[in-house]
Amino acid sequence: MRWLRQVFGVLVALVLLFEEWGWEPLQAALVRLTRWPPLAWVEQQLQTLPPHAALAVFAVPALMLLPLKLAALALITHGHAVAGLLLIVAAKLVGTAVVARLYALLQPALMTIGWFARGHDRWVAWKTHWMARVRSSAVWQAAIRLRRRAKWAFRRGR
């Protein structure tokens, strides 16, 4: 049972790390796209949605990406593991970018829905707890040192 919890912890850490490192940069990339007037108009419209309509829009990326994830699993089961994994990674990147941007736009409306606000508070507390555990781990500390060295080497090489 302890081994299973450790495996679960590693999987949670990997997902949280991706979300943590990907959330801001991916959202920033979408913000640059919204300089295009039609997308800027769409964002303005999204910000005026009532709470439950905002919730429906917030759920759209997950629903739209589900067929892609199922297709990726089909690829993997039919012997195309690399293509399936690439599709899953691409879907995760796009999904994270879209959800991050939608969250930034829709959060005020979403937080007026009682159960959403309570769930959000629980999620933030849970994520904070796990991220504190991950950040205090030796693996995380080594990854941070490696990242700093790589940045330094890249800057020095330029």
PDB file of C-alpha atoms in Angstrom:
ATOM      1  CA  MET A   1       0.000   0.000   0.000  1.00  0.00           C
ATOM      2  CA  ARG A   2       2.863   2.359   0.828  1.00  0.00           C
ATOM      3  CA  TRP A   3       4.436   1.682  -2.583  1.00  0.00           C
ATOM      4  CA  LEU A   4       1.121   2.513  -4.282  1.00  0.00           C
ATOM      5  CA  ARG A   5       0.926   5.821  -2.403  1.00  0.00           C
ATOM      6  CA  GLN A   6       4.455   6.685  -3.499  1.00  0.00           C
ATOM      7  CA  VAL A   7       3.618   5.937  -7.131  1.00  0.00           C
ATOM      8  CA  PHE A   8       0.475   8.052  -6.813  1.00  0.00           C
ATOM      9  CA  GLY A   9       2.529  10.825  -5.249  1.00  0.00           C
ATOM     10  CA  VAL A  10       5.011  10.783  -8.126  1.00  0.00           C
ATOM     11  CA  LEU A  11       2.204  10.892 -10.691  1.00  0.00           C
ATOM     12  CA  VAL A  12       0.515  13.770  -8.876  1.00  0.00           C
ATOM     13  CA  ALA A  13       3.844  15.576  -8.666  1.00  0.00           C
ATOM     14  CA  LEU A  14       4.422  15.198 -12.401  1.00  0.00           C
ATOM     15  CA  VAL A  15       0.978  16.573 -13.245  1.00  0.00           C
ATOM     16  CA  LEU A  16       1.373  19.451 -10.798  1.00  0.00           C
ATOM     17  CA  LEU A  17       4.844  20.238 -12.124  1.00  0.00           C
ATOM     18  CA  PHE A  18       3.536  20.406 -15.655  1.00  0.00           C
ATOM     19  CA  GLU A  19       0.661  22.617 -14.578  1.00  0.00           C
ATOM     20  CA  GLU A  20       2.948  24.788 -12.448  1.00  0.00           C
ATOM     21  CA  TRP A  21       5.594  25.306 -15.119  1.00  0.00           C
ATOM     22  CA  GLY A  22       3.193  25.384 -18.048  1.00  0.00           C
ATOM     23  CA  TRP A  23       0.259  27.422 -16.772  1.00  0.00           C
ATOM     24  CA  GLU A  24       1.736  30.925 -16.936  1.00  0.00           C
ATOM     25  CA  PRO A  25       3.846  30.609 -20.119  1.00  0.00           C
ATOM     26  CA  LEU A  26       1.048  28.902 -22.037  1.00  0.00           C
ATOM     27  CA  GLN A  27      -1.494  31.478 -20.920  1.00  0.00           C
ATOM     28  CA  ALA A  28       0.928  34.248 -21.893  1.00  0.00           C
ATOM     29  CA  ALA A  29       1.192  32.723 -25.369  1.00  0.00           C
ATOM     30  CA  LEU A  30      -2.581  32.819 -25.730  1.00  0.00           C
ATOM     31  CA  VAL A  31      -2.682  36.408 -24.477  1.00  0.00           C
ATOM     32  CA  ARG A  32      -0.407  37.350 -27.369  1.00  0.00           C
ATOM     33  CA  LEU A  33      -2.846  35.696 -29.771  1.00  0.00           C
ATOM     34  CA  THR A  34      -5.716  37.724 -28.374  1.00  0.00           C
ATOM     35  CA  ARG A  35      -4.181  40.894 -29.722  1.00  0.00           C
ATOM     36  CA  TRP A  36      -5.928  39.859 -32.918  1.00  0.00           C
ATOM     37  CA  PRO A  37      -9.194  41.859 -32.835  1.00  0.00           C
ATOM     38  CA  PRO A  38     -11.637  38.957 -33.387  1.00  0.00           C
ATOM     39  CA  LEU A  39     -10.106  37.012 -30.486  1.00  0.00           C
ATOM     40  CA  ALA A  40     -10.043  40.116 -28.312  1.00  0.00           C
ATOM     41  CA  TRP A  41     -13.761  40.511 -29.005  1.00  0.00           C
ATOM     42  CA  VAL A  42     -14.398  36.878 -28.021  1.00  0.00           C
ATOM     43  CA  GLU A  43     -12.545  37.424 -24.747  1.00  0.00           C
ATOM     44  CA  GLN A  44     -14.624  40.507 -24.000  1.00  0.00           C
ATOM     45  CA  GLN A  45     -17.794  38.497 -24.584  1.00  0.00           C
ATOM     46  CA  LEU A  46     -16.581  35.681 -22.339  1.00  0.00           C
ATOM     47  CA  GLN A  47     -15.997  38.100 -19.479  1.00  0.00           C
ATOM     48  CA  THR A  48     -19.638  39.170 -19.579  1.00  0.00           C
ATOM     49  CA  LEU A  49     -21.063  35.655 -19.248  1.00  0.00           C
ATOM     50  CA  PRO A  50     -23.296  34.816 -16.300  1.00  0.00           C
ATOM     51  CA  PRO A  51     -21.898  32.232 -13.853  1.00  0.00           C
ATOM     52  CA  HIS A  52     -23.442  29.038 -15.213  1.00  0.00           C
ATOM     53  CA  ALA A  53     -22.718  29.953 -18.824  1.00  0.00           C
ATOM     54  CA  ALA A  54     -19.113  30.630 -17.774  1.00  0.00           C
ATOM     55  CA  LEU A  55     -19.039  27.167 -16.182  1.00  0.00           C
ATOM     56  CA  ALA A  56     -20.295  25.590 -19.412  1.00  0.00           C
ATOM     57  CA  VAL A  57     -17.623  27.407 -21.434  1.00  0.00           C
ATOM     58  CA  PHE A  58     -14.971  26.409 -18.890  1.00  0.00           C
ATOM     59  CA  ALA A  59     -15.901  22.731 -19.414  1.00  0.00           C
ATOM     60  CA  VAL A  60     -15.607  22.912 -23.216  1.00  0.00           C
ATOM     61  CA  PRO A  61     -11.822  22.269 -23.496  1.00  0.00           C
ATOM     62  CA  ALA A  62     -12.077  19.049 -21.501  1.00  0.00           C
ATOM     63  CA  LEU A  63     -14.957  17.855 -23.645  1.00  0.00           C
ATOM     64  CA  MET A  64     -13.238  18.812 -26.885  1.00  0.00           C
ATOM     65  CA  LEU A  65      -9.961  17.141 -25.935  1.00  0.00           C
ATOM     66  CA  LEU A  66     -11.561  13.866 -24.845  1.00  0.00           C
ATOM     67  CA  PRO A  67     -11.837  12.513 -28.430  1.00  0.00           C
ATOM     68  CA  LEU A  68      -8.173  13.382 -29.019  1.00  0.00           C
ATOM     69  CA  LYS A  69      -7.129  11.533 -25.890  1.00  0.00           C
ATOM     70  CA  LEU A  70      -9.215   8.527 -26.916  1.00  0.00           C
ATOM     71  CA  ALA A  71      -7.622   8.632 -30.373  1.00  0.00           C
ATOM     72  CA  ALA A  72      -4.200   8.708 -28.704  1.00  0.00           C
ATOM     73  CA  LEU A  73      -5.081   5.643 -26.676  1.00  0.00           C
ATOM     74  CA  ALA A  74      -6.272   3.916 -29.847  1.00  0.00           C
ATOM     75  CA  LEU A  75      -2.974   4.749 -31.528  1.00  0.00           C
ATOM     76  CA  ILE A  76      -1.056   3.330 -28.582  1.00  0.00           C
ATOM     77  CA  THR A  77      -3.101   0.114 -28.487  1.00  0.00           C
ATOM     78  CA  HIS A  78      -2.567  -0.364 -32.216  1.00  0.00           C
ATOM     79  CA  GLY A  79       1.207  -0.213 -31.936  1.00  0.00           C
ATOM     80  CA  HIS A  80       1.782   3.495 -32.580  1.00  0.00           C
ATOM     81  CA  ALA A  81       3.017   4.410 -29.105  1.00  0.00           C
ATOM     82  CA  VAL A  82       5.129   7.403 -30.141  1.00  0.00           C
ATOM     83  CA  ALA A  83       2.317   8.957 -32.196  1.00  0.00           C
ATOM     84  CA  GLY A  84      -0.135   8.331 -29.347  1.00  0.00           C
ATOM     85  CA  LEU A  85       2.155   9.878 -26.757  1.00  0.00           C
ATOM     86  CA  LEU A  86       2.834  12.891 -28.984  1.00  0.00           C
ATOM     87  CA  LEU A  87      -0.910  13.385 -29.428  1.00  0.00           C
ATOM     88  CA  ILE A  88      -1.449  13.199 -25.667  1.00  0.00           C
ATOM     89  CA  VAL A  89       1.343  15.733 -25.041  1.00  0.00           C
ATOM     90  CA  ALA A  90      -0.017  18.086 -27.724  1.00  0.00           C
ATOM     91  CA  ALA A  91      -3.541  17.793 -26.306  1.00  0.00           C
ATOM     92  CA  LYS A  92      -2.220  18.489 -22.808  1.00  0.00           C
ATOM     93  CA  LEU A  93      -0.312  21.570 -23.966  1.00  0.00           C
ATOM     94  CA  VAL A  94      -3.264  23.001 -25.883  1.00  0.00           C
ATOM     95  CA  GLY A  95      -5.697  22.075 -23.122  1.00  0.00           C
ATOM     96  CA  THR A  96      -3.580  23.665 -20.420  1.00  0.00           C
ATOM     97  CA  ALA A  97      -3.161  26.863 -22.441  1.00  0.00           C
ATOM     98  CA  VAL A  98      -6.869  27.181 -23.161  1.00  0.00           C
ATOM     99  CA  VAL A  99      -7.967  26.298 -19.615  1.00  0.00           C
ATOM    100  CA  ALA A 100      -5.453  28.742 -18.128  1.00  0.00           C
ATOM    101  CA  ARG A 101      -6.738  31.556 -20.303  1.00  0.00           C
ATOM    102  CA  LEU A 102     -10.397  30.694 -19.746  1.00  0.00           C
ATOM    103  CA  TYR A 103      -9.798  30.494 -16.022  1.00  0.00           C
ATOM    104  CA  ALA A 104      -8.250  33.961 -15.991  1.00  0.00           C
ATOM    105  CA  LEU A 105     -11.208  35.344 -17.928  1.00  0.00           C
ATOM    106  CA  LEU A 106     -14.014  33.459 -16.179  1.00  0.00           C
ATOM    107  CA  GLN A 107     -12.783  33.228 -12.573  1.00  0.00           C
ATOM    108  CA  PRO A 108     -14.879  36.145 -11.261  1.00  0.00           C
ATOM    109  CA  ALA A 109     -18.082  34.583 -12.587  1.00  0.00           C
ATOM    110  CA  LEU A 110     -17.102  31.039 -11.585  1.00  0.00           C
ATOM    111  CA  MET A 111     -16.338  32.045  -8.010  1.00  0.00           C
ATOM    112  CA  THR A 112     -19.931  33.221  -7.548  1.00  0.00           C
ATOM    113  CA  ILE A 113     -21.089  29.592  -7.837  1.00  0.00           C
ATOM    114  CA  GLY A 114     -20.963  28.290  -4.267  1.00  0.00           C
ATOM    115  CA  TRP A 115     -19.906  24.699  -4.919  1.00  0.00           C
ATOM    116  CA  PHE A 116     -17.310  25.833  -7.462  1.00  0.00           C
ATOM    117  CA  ALA A 117     -15.792  28.315  -4.999  1.00  0.00           C
ATOM    118  CA  ARG A 118     -15.656  25.659  -2.252  1.00  0.00           C
ATOM    119  CA  GLY A 119     -14.116  23.126  -4.627  1.00  0.00           C
ATOM    120  CA  HIS A 120     -11.650  25.734  -5.837  1.00  0.00           C
ATOM    121  CA  ASP A 121     -10.566  26.492  -2.268  1.00  0.00           C
ATOM    122  CA  ARG A 122     -10.093  22.780  -1.549  1.00  0.00           C
ATOM    123  CA  TRP A 123      -8.159  22.305  -4.795  1.00  0.00           C
ATOM    124  CA  VAL A 124      -5.839  25.226  -4.013  1.00  0.00           C
ATOM    125  CA  ALA A 125      -5.185  23.909  -0.493  1.00  0.00           C
ATOM    126  CA  TRP A 126      -4.550  20.385  -1.813  1.00  0.00           C
ATOM    127  CA  LYS A 127      -2.274  21.645  -4.581  1.00  0.00           C
ATOM    128  CA  THR A 128      -0.374  23.903  -2.166  1.00  0.00           C
ATOM    129  CA  HIS A 129       0.191  20.952   0.173  1.00  0.00           C
ATOM    130  CA  TRP A 130       1.495  18.705  -2.616  1.00  0.00           C
ATOM    131  CA  MET A 131       3.633  21.411  -4.179  1.00  0.00           C
ATOM    132  CA  ALA A 132       5.250  22.094  -0.796  1.00  0.00           C
ATOM    133  CA  ARG A 133       6.075  18.390  -0.520  1.00  0.00           C
ATOM    134  CA  VAL A 134       7.401  18.274  -4.072  1.00  0.00           C
ATOM    135  CA  ARG A 135       9.472  21.440  -3.674  1.00  0.00           C
ATOM    136  CA  SER A 136      11.086  20.116  -0.512  1.00  0.00           C
ATOM    137  CA  SER A 137      12.084  16.851  -2.177  1.00  0.00           C
ATOM    138  CA  ALA A 138      15.653  16.117  -3.218  1.00  0.00           C
ATOM    139  CA  VAL A 139      14.525  15.440  -6.783  1.00  0.00           C
ATOM    140  CA  TRP A 140      12.919  18.886  -7.065  1.00  0.00           C
ATOM    141  CA  GLN A 141      15.969  20.598  -5.599  1.00  0.00           C
ATOM    142  CA  ALA A 142      18.221  18.763  -8.047  1.00  0.00           C
ATOM    143  CA  ALA A 143      15.938  19.728 -10.943  1.00  0.00           C
ATOM    144  CA  ILE A 144      16.062  23.381  -9.890  1.00  0.00           C
ATOM    145  CA  ARG A 145      19.858  23.300  -9.734  1.00  0.00           C
ATOM    146  CA  LEU A 146      20.014  21.614 -13.129  1.00  0.00           C
ATOM    147  CA  ARG A 147      17.638  24.197 -14.598  1.00  0.00           C
ATOM    148  CA  ARG A 148      19.713  27.079 -13.212  1.00  0.00           C
ATOM    149  CA  ARG A 149      22.909  25.581 -14.603  1.00  0.00           C
ATOM    150  CA  ALA A 150      21.297  25.058 -18.009  1.00  0.00           C
ATOM    151  CA  LYS A 151      20.076  28.679 -18.077  1.00  0.00           C
ATOM    152  CA  TRP A 152      23.503  29.922 -17.064  1.00  0.00           C
ATOM    153  CA  ALA A 153      25.221  27.760 -19.698  1.00  0.00           C
ATOM    154  CA  PHE A 154      22.765  28.924 -22.356  1.00  0.00           C
ATOM    155  CA  ARG A 155      23.292  32.593 -21.511  1.00  0.00           C
ATOM    156  CA  ARG A 156      27.044  32.120 -21.368  1.00  0.00           C
ATOM    157  CA  GLY A 157      27.003  30.306 -24.709  1.00  0.00           C
ATOM    158  CA  ARG A 158      25.167  33.136 -26.428  1.00  0.00           C
TER     159      ARG A 158
END
